[in-house]
CSV table of C-alpha atoms in Angstrom, one decimal:
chain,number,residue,atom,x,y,z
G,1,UNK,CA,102.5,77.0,75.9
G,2,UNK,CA,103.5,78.4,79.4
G,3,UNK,CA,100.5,79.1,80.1
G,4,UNK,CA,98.4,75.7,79.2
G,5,UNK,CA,101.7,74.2,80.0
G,6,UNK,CA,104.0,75.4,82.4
G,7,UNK,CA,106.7,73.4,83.5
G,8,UNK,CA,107.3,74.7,86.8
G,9,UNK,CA,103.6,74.7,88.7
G,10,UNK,CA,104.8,73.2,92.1
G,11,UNK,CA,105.4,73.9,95.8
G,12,UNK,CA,109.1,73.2,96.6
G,13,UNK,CA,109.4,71.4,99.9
G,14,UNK,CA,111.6,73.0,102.6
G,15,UNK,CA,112.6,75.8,100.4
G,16,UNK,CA,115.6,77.8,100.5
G,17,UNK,CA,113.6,81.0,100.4
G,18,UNK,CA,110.6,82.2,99.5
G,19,UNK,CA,108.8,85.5,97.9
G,20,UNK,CA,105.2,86.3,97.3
G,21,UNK,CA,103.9,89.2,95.5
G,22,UNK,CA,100.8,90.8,94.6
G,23,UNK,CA,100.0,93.1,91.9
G,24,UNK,CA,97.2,95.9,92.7
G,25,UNK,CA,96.6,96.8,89.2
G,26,UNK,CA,95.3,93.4,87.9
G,27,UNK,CA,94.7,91.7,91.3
G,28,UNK,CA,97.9,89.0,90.5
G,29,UNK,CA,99.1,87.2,93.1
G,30,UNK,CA,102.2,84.7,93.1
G,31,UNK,CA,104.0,82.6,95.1
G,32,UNK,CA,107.0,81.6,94.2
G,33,UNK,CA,109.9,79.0,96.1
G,34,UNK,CA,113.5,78.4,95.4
G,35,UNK,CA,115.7,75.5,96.4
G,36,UNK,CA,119.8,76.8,96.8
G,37,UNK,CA,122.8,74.6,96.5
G,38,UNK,CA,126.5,75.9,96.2
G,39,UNK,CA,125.3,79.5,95.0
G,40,UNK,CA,123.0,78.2,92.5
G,41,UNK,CA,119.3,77.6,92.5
G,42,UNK,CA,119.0,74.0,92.0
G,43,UNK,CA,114.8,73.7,92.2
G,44,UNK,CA,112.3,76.3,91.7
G,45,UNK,CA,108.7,76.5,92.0
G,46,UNK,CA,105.6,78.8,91.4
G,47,UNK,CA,101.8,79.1,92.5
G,48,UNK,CA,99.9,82.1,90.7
G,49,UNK,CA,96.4,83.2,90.7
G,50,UNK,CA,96.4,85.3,87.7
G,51,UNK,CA,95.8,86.2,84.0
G,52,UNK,CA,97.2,84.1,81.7
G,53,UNK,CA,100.0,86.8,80.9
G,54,UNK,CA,101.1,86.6,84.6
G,55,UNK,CA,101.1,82.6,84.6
G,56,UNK,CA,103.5,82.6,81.5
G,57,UNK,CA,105.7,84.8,82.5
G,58,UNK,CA,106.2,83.4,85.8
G,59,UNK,CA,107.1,79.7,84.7
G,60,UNK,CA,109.6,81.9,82.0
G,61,UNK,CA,111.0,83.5,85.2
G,62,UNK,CA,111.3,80.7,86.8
G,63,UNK,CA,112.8,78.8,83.3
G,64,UNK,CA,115.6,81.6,82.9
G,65,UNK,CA,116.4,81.0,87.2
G,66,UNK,CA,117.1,77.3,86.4
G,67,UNK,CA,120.6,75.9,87.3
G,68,UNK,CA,121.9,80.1,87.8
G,69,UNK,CA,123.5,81.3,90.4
G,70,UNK,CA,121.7,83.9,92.6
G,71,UNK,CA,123.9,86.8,91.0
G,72,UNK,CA,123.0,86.0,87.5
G,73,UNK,CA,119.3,85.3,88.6
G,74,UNK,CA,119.1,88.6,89.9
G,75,UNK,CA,119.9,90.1,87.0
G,76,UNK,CA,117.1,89.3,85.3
G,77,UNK,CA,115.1,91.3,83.1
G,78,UNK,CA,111.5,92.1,82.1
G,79,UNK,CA,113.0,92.5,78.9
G,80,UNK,CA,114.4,88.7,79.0
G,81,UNK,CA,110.9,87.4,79.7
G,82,UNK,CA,109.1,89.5,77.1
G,83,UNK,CA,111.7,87.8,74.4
G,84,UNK,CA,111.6,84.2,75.8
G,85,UNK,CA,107.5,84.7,75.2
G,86,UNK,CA,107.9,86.0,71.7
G,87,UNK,CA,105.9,89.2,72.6
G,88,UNK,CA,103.8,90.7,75.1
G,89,UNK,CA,101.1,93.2,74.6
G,90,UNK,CA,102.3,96.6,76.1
G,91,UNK,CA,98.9,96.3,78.5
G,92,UNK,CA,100.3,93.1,79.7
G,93,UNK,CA,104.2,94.2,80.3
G,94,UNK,CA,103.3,94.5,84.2
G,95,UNK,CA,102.6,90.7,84.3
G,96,UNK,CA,106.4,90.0,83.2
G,97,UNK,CA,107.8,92.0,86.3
G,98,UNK,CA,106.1,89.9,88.9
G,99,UNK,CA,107.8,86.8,88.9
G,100,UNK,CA,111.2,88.9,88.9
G,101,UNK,CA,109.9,90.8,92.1
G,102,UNK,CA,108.7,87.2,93.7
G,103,UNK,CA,112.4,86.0,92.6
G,104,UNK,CA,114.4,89.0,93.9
G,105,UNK,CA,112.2,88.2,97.2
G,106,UNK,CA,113.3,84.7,97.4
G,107,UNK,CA,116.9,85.2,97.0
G,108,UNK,CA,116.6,88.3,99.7
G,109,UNK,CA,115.1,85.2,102.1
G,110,UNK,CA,117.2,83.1,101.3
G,111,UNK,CA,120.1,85.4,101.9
G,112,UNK,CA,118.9,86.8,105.4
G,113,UNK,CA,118.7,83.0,106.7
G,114,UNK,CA,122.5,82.3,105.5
């Protein structure tokens, strides 16, 4: 369902910060944009041209970064993504740490402009 489905497929206008990431292995490539208000991300968005696994995990990321603040965002794990999926194939457990690199570059944008 995240990946026919995803929630969070948009561009985010005048983001807080932003963070893009590629991966060499599967040729992944993501995008992704966070709106910050009081300490907590109040709007995210993603764009990524990937396998499915990579799409899916990304709107998860971006699902679990909903309405946190940046210190709880940041502490999120590959692990949390694999279980919000229901599974992952162990060929595929790369995909689930690309949205948490693309997050961990927002926030560090977003932090170096406050």
């Amino acid at each position: 369902k995240h990946f026919k489905n995803p929630k969070f497929v948009k561009e985010i206008k005048n983001p807080s910060g932003k963070g893009e990431v590629g991966n060499i292995r599967c040729g992944d490539i993501m995008h992704l944009q966070i709106k910050v208000d009081n300490n907590k991300i109040k709007d995210i968005g993603f764009q990524t041209f990937g396998c499915p696994a990579a799409v899916a995990s990304s709107d998860v990321v971006c699902g679990l970064a909903m309405g946190k603040t940046l210190e709880e965002a940041k502490k999120i794990t590959k692990d949390d993504i694999v279980k919000e999926l229901g599974g992952m194939p162990k060929i595929k457990l790369h995909c689930s740490v690309l949205g948490i690199e693309a997050l961990k570059k927002a926030i560090e944008d977003y932090e170096k402009h406050e």
